[in-house]
Short mmCIF file of C-alpha atoms in Angstrom, two decimals:
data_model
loop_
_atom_site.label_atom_id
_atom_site.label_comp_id
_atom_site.label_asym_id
_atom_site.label_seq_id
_atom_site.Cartn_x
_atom_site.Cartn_y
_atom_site.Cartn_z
CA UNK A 8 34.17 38.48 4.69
CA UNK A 9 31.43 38.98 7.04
CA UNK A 10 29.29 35.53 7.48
CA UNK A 11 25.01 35.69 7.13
CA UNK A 12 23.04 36.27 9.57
CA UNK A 13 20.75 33.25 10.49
CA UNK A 14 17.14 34.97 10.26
CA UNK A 15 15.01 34.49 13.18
CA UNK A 16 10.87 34.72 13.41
CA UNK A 17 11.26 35.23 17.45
CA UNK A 18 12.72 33.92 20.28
CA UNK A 19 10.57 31.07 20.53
CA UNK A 20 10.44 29.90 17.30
CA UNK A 21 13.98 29.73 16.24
CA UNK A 22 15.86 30.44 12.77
CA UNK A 23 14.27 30.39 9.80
CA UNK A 24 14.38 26.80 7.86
CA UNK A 25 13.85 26.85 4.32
CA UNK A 26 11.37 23.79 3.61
CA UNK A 27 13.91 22.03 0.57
CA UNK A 28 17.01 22.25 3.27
CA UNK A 29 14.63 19.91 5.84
CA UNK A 30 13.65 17.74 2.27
CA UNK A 31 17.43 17.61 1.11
CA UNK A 32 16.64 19.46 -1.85
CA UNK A 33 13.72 17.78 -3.17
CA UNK A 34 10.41 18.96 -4.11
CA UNK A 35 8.16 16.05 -4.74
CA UNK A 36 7.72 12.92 -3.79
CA UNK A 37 9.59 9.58 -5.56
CA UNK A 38 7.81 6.48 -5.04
CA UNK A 39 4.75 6.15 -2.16
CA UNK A 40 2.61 9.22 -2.71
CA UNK A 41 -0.27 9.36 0.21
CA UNK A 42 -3.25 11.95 0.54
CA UNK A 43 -4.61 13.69 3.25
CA UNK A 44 -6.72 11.10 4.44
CA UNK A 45 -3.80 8.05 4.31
CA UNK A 46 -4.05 6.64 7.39
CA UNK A 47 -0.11 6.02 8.54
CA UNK A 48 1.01 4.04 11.50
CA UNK A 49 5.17 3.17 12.74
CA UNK A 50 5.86 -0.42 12.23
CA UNK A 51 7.66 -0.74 15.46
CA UNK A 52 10.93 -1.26 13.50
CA UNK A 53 14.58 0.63 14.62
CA UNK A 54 16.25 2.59 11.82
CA UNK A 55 19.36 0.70 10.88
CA UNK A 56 22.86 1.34 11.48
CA UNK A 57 23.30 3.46 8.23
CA UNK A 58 19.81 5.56 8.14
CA UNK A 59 19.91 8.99 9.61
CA UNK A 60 16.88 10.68 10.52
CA UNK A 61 16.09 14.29 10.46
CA UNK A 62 14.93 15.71 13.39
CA UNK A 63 11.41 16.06 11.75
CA UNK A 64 11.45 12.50 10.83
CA UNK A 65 12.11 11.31 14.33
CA UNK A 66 9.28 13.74 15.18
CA UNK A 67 6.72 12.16 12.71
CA UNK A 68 7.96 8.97 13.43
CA UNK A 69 6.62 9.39 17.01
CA UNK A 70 3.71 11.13 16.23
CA UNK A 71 2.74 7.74 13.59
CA UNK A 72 2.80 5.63 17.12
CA UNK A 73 -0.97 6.20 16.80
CA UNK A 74 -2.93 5.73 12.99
CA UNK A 75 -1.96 9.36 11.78
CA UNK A 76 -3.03 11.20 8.52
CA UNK A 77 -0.50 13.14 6.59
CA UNK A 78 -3.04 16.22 7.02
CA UNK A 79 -2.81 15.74 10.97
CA UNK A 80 1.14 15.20 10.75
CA UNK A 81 1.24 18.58 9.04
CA UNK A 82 -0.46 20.57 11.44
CA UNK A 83 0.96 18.59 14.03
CA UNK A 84 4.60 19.71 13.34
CA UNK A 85 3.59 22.76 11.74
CA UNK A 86 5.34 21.84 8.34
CA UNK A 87 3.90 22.12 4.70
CA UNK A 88 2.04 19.34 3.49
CA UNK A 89 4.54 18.67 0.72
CA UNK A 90 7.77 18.76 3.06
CA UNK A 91 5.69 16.01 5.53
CA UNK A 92 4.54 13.77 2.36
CA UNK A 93 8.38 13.67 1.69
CA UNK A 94 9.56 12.81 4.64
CA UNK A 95 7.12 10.31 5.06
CA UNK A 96 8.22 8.68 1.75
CA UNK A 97 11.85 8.34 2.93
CA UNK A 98 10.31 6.88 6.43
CA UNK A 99 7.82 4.46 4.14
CA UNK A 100 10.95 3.49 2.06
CA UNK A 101 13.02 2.82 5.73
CA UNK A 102 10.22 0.46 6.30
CA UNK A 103 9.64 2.42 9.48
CA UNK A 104 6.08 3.17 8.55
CA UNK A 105 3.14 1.35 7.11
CA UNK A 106 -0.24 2.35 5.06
CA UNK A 107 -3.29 1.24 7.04
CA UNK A 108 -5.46 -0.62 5.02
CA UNK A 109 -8.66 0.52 4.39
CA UNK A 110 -11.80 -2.12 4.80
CA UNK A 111 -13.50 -2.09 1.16
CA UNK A 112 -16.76 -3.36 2.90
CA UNK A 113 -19.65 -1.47 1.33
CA UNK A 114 -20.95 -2.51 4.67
CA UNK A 115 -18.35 0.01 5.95
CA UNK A 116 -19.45 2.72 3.98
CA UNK A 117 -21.14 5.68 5.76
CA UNK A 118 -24.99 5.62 5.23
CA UNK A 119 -26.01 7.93 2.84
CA UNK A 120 -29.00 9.87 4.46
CA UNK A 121 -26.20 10.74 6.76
CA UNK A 122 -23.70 12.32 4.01
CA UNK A 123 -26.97 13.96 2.07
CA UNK A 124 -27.85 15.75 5.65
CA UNK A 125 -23.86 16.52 6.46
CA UNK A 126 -24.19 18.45 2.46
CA UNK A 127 -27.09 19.96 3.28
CA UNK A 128 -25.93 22.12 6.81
CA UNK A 129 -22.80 22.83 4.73
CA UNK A 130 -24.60 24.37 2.43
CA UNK A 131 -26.56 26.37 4.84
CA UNK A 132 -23.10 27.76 6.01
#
């Protein structure tokens, strides 16, 4: 019996990955669900003796050194947004990464005049 063939994109890019084999088979995420705009950041904590990490975990885990959004993480590592808000869940629930807390100041808030003038040149586009 004659084994598959791995398929391959190019040289450079490697085999092909199917994104449920990187997720373990799942589809959505469990328990923390973030957005685009969730600011992520590593919590400086090591993986214990009996967590294994993906190679795209390890990946995102370095890239959430610096406040990261799931929407940057995605393009960063040029994986779908669903396979990155997985993996991020599994890191979240590893304690190896932390929410950023947004400040609920309305003082914080961008000025208005500013967002109405932002909507307007979009809308010129």
């Amino acid at each position: 019996m004659e084994t598959p063939r791995e398929r391959w994109i190019g040289r450079d890019a490697g085999p092909v990955v199917r994104p449920y084999a990187v997720t373990r088979g799942r589809t959505r995420p469990r328990g923390l669900v973030v957005d685009l705009v969730t600011i992520l950041v590593s919590t400086g904590r090591t993986p214990g003796d009996r967590v294994w990490l993906s190679r795209e975990q390890r990946r995102l885990l370095e890239l959430c050194r610096q406040p990261s959004t799931p929407a940057d993480l995605a393009s960063e590592t040029d994986l779908p947004y669903r396979v990155v808000q997985i993996l991020l869940e599994d890191l979240h629930q590893y304690g190896l990464i932390e929410e950023v807390p947004q400040a609920a100041e309305p003082s914080d808030r961008p000025d208005p005049r500013i967002l109405m003038r932002v909507l307007d040149e979009l809308r010129r586009l």
